Amino acid sequence: MEEATIDVRNGGLVISLDFELNWGVHDVFRDGQYDENLLGVRAALPKILALFEKYDIHATWATVGLLFANTKAEMTHYLRTIPVKYEEMLYAAYTQLEHVGENEQQDPLHFGQSLIEQIIRTPHQEIGTHTFSHFYCLENGQTEMDFRADLQATKGITVDQIADMKSIVFPRNQINPRYFTACKEVGLLCYRGNEEHILYKATKFTDKNILLRIGKLLDTYINISGHHIIRLEDMQKEAFINVRSSVFLRPYCAFLKGLEGLKVRRIKAGMLKAAKEGAYYHLWWHPHNFGKHTDQNLAILERLLQYYKELNKNYNFQSYSMQEVAMLCRQ
């Protein structure tokens, strides 16, 4: 990734994407229910990258380590080194191996090497980690030792492919502060924390409830929880830097298409507040969110990137990856 020239006097737009394919949803969707979205990543991801290049966007792609594998045998080798024993073993990645093909040509749902190469070739893109096995850091049964093994598996499979990773996004946003030391020991500088509001508190996968889901949905269109802009001085207080989330870019929904304008307006308001106050606004989503209704989702993204360019012109609002923000904090 190319280094950016950073002006500490100005805030900016931070973008991160959780790149996981089926490793991130195998415990949610069954029997091919989500295959259209996952297969659609093959078409959506290059178009996202094209928009990023068009608008000079720096972004972090938090990537599941399994996607770096070239063969099923390579996946199996590394998964054997991670002894995680969740109480709900459906969460464990190795339980899915029986459904995995031999390589990316046979199985585009579980392999991602060609997509990773496209990201690497695009200017200003950072490859971060989303753990090796989409590891859940709060679920019952897993331990810090298991998590350390997962980190080492990522380091092992990527050592000859990319520079050392500096950013981590915890799967399901299950932030576990007890694991920060392990992250720093392998060279990670920063993580994406959750919005500071009860709606976004880190919880176990099994602890999610319908009221929280409704609250988050409403917050997409109406400002319930605030704009969650991030200030440099707050990030600098932490040894393991929290480049906190501001908003999830919820994908286009045909049923709620009449509300898409409200969603865009809400995000723009947060971006404007950050630009005026010299703060940072962190937007994130999954590539598979754009795998369906791809044109509609890309159109919404382009509206936001066009607005970013306005803010860049009027307020010198910049574009950052998570790593670049962490390096700015270190200056």
Coordinates of C-alpha atoms in Angstrom, one line a residue, residues 127-329:
I127 CA -5.2 -5.4 3.5
G128 CA -6.1 -5.8 7.1
T129 CA -7.1 -8.9 9.0
H130 CA -10.6 -10.1 9.9
T131 CA -8.9 -13.0 11.7
F132 CA -7.9 -16.2 9.9
S133 CA -11.1 -18.3 10.6
H134 CA -13.6 -15.5 11.3
F135 CA -12.9 -16.0 15.0
Y136 CA -15.5 -15.0 17.5
C137 CA -13.7 -13.4 20.5
L138 CA -16.7 -13.4 22.9
E139 CA -18.4 -16.7 22.3
N140 CA -18.3 -19.4 25.0
G141 CA -15.6 -22.0 24.7
Q142 CA -12.9 -20.0 22.8
T143 CA -9.8 -18.9 24.7
E144 CA -7.0 -16.3 24.3
M145 CA -4.7 -19.2 23.3
D146 CA -7.0 -20.1 20.5
F147 CA -7.1 -16.5 19.4
R148 CA -3.3 -16.3 19.4
A149 CA -3.2 -19.5 17.2
D150 CA -5.6 -17.8 14.8
L151 CA -3.4 -14.7 14.6
Q152 CA -0.4 -16.9 13.8
A153 CA -2.3 -18.8 11.1
T154 CA -2.9 -15.4 9.4
K155 CA 0.7 -14.5 9.7
G156 CA 1.8 -17.8 8.2
I157 CA -0.5 -17.8 5.2
T158 CA 0.2 -14.2 4.2
V159 CA 3.9 -13.9 4.9
D160 CA 5.0 -14.3 1.3
Q161 CA 2.0 -12.4 -0.2
I162 CA 1.6 -9.0 1.5
A163 CA 3.3 -6.7 4.0
D164 CA 2.6 -7.3 7.7
M165 CA -1.0 -6.4 8.6
K166 CA -1.5 -3.4 10.8
S167 CA -5.3 -3.2 11.2
I168 CA -7.9 -5.7 12.6
V169 CA -11.7 -5.8 12.4
F170 CA -13.1 -8.3 14.9
P171 CA -15.7 -10.6 13.4
R172 CA -19.3 -9.8 14.4
N173 CA -17.7 -6.7 16.0
Q174 CA -17.0 -8.9 19.1
I175 CA -14.3 -6.6 20.6
N176 CA -12.6 -8.3 23.5
P177 CA -10.1 -6.0 25.2
R178 CA -8.3 -8.9 26.9
Y179 CA -7.0 -9.9 23.4
F180 CA -5.5 -6.5 22.6
T181 CA -2.0 -7.5 23.9
A182 CA -2.0 -10.5 21.5
C183 CA -2.9 -8.2 18.6
K184 CA 0.0 -5.8 19.4
E185 CA 2.5 -8.6 19.8
V186 CA 1.9 -9.6 16.1
G187 CA 2.4 -6.0 15.0
L188 CA -1.2 -4.8 14.7
L189 CA -1.6 -1.1 15.5
C190 CA -5.4 -0.5 15.4
Y191 CA -8.9 -2.0 15.4
R192 CA -12.3 -0.9 14.4
G193 CA -14.3 -0.4 17.6
N194 CA -18.1 -0.1 17.8
E195 CA -20.2 3.1 18.0
E196 CA -20.5 4.4 21.6
H197 CA -24.1 3.7 22.1
I198 CA -26.1 0.8 23.7
L199 CA -27.4 -0.2 20.3
Y200 CA -23.8 -1.1 19.3
K201 CA -22.4 -2.7 22.4
A202 CA -20.2 -5.7 21.7
T203 CA -22.2 -8.9 22.5
K204 CA -22.1 -12.6 21.9
F205 CA -23.7 -13.8 18.7
T206 CA -26.3 -15.6 20.7
D207 CA -27.2 -12.5 22.7
K208 CA -28.6 -10.5 19.9
N209 CA -32.2 -9.5 20.3
I210 CA -35.0 -8.2 18.1
L211 CA -35.2 -4.8 19.8
L212 CA -31.5 -4.1 19.1
R213 CA -32.0 -5.0 15.5
I214 CA -35.0 -2.8 15.1
G215 CA -33.1 0.0 16.8
K216 CA -30.2 -0.3 14.5
L217 CA -32.5 -0.4 11.5
L218 CA -34.2 2.8 12.6
D219 CA -30.8 4.4 13.3
T220 CA -29.9 3.9 9.6
Y221 CA -32.5 6.4 8.6
I222 CA -33.1 8.6 11.6
N223 CA -30.4 10.0 13.9
I224 CA -31.1 8.1 17.1
S225 CA -27.5 7.4 18.4
G226 CA -25.6 10.4 17.0
H227 CA -23.0 10.8 14.3
H228 CA -20.1 9.0 16.0
I229 CA -17.4 11.2 14.6
I230 CA -13.9 10.3 15.9
R231 CA -11.4 12.8 17.2
L232 CA -7.6 12.4 16.9
E233 CA -6.9 13.4 20.5
D234 CA -9.3 10.6 21.7
M235 CA -7.6 7.9 19.6
Q236 CA -4.1 9.1 20.7
K237 CA -5.0 8.2 24.3
E238 CA -5.0 4.5 23.6
A239 CA -2.0 2.2 23.1
F240 CA -4.1 0.0 20.8
I241 CA -5.8 2.6 18.6
N242 CA -9.5 2.4 18.2
V243 CA -10.5 3.7 14.8
R244 CA -14.1 3.5 15.9
S245 CA -17.0 2.9 13.5
S246 CA -19.3 5.8 12.7
V247 CA -21.9 3.9 10.5
F248 CA -22.6 0.7 8.7
L249 CA -23.5 1.3 5.1
R250 CA -26.7 -0.8 5.1
P251 CA -27.3 -2.3 1.7
Y252 CA -30.1 -1.3 -0.6
C253 CA -33.4 -2.9 0.2
A254 CA -36.2 -2.9 -2.4
F255 CA -38.9 -3.0 0.3
L256 CA -37.4 0.1 2.0
K257 CA -36.3 1.9 -1.2
G258 CA -38.4 4.9 -0.3
L259 CA -36.1 5.5 2.7
E260 CA -32.8 5.4 0.8
G261 CA -32.7 9.2 0.6
L262 CA -32.9 9.4 4.4
K263 CA -30.0 6.9 4.7
V264 CA -27.8 9.0 2.4
R265 CA -28.8 12.2 4.1
R266 CA -28.0 10.8 7.5
I267 CA -24.5 9.7 6.4
K268 CA -23.8 13.0 4.6
A269 CA -24.7 14.9 7.8
G270 CA -22.2 12.9 9.8
M271 CA -19.5 13.4 7.1
L272 CA -20.2 17.2 7.1
K273 CA -19.9 17.3 10.9
A274 CA -16.6 15.5 10.8
A275 CA -15.3 17.8 8.1
K276 CA -16.3 21.0 9.9
E277 CA -14.8 19.8 13.2
G278 CA -11.5 18.3 11.8
A279 CA -12.6 14.9 12.9
Y280 CA -13.0 11.5 11.2
Y281 CA -16.0 9.6 9.9
H282 CA -15.7 5.8 9.6
L283 CA -18.0 4.1 7.1
W284 CA -18.0 0.3 6.7
W285 CA -19.8 -2.6 5.0
H286 CA -19.2 -6.1 3.5
P287 CA -18.5 -6.6 -0.2
H288 CA -21.3 -9.3 -0.2
N289 CA -23.7 -6.5 0.8
F290 CA -23.2 -5.3 -2.7
G291 CA -23.5 -8.8 -4.3
K292 CA -27.2 -8.3 -4.8
H293 CA -28.8 -5.1 -6.1
T294 CA -25.3 -4.2 -7.2
D295 CA -26.1 -1.2 -9.4
Q296 CA -28.3 0.4 -6.7
N297 CA -25.7 -0.1 -4.0
L298 CA -22.9 1.3 -6.2
A299 CA -25.1 4.3 -7.1
I300 CA -25.5 5.0 -3.4
L301 CA -21.8 4.6 -2.8
E302 CA -20.9 6.9 -5.6
R303 CA -23.3 9.6 -4.2
L304 CA -21.4 9.4 -1.0
L305 CA -18.0 9.5 -2.7
Q306 CA -19.1 12.5 -4.7
Y307 CA -20.0 14.3 -1.5
Y308 CA -16.6 13.3 -0.1
K309 CA -15.0 15.2 -3.0
E310 CA -17.1 18.3 -2.2
L311 CA -15.9 18.1 1.4
N312 CA -12.4 17.6 0.3
K313 CA -12.6 20.7 -1.8
N314 CA -14.3 22.9 0.8
Y315 CA -12.7 21.6 4.1
N316 CA -9.6 19.7 2.9
F317 CA -11.4 16.6 4.2
Q318 CA -9.1 13.6 3.4
S319 CA -9.4 9.9 2.7
Y320 CA -7.8 7.4 5.0
S321 CA -7.3 3.7 5.6
M322 CA -7.3 2.5 9.1
Q323 CA -3.6 2.1 9.1
E324 CA -3.0 5.6 7.9
V325 CA -5.1 6.9 10.8
A326 CA -3.1 4.8 13.2
M327 CA 0.1 6.2 11.8
L328 CA -1.3 9.8 12.0
C329 CA -1.9 9.1 15.7

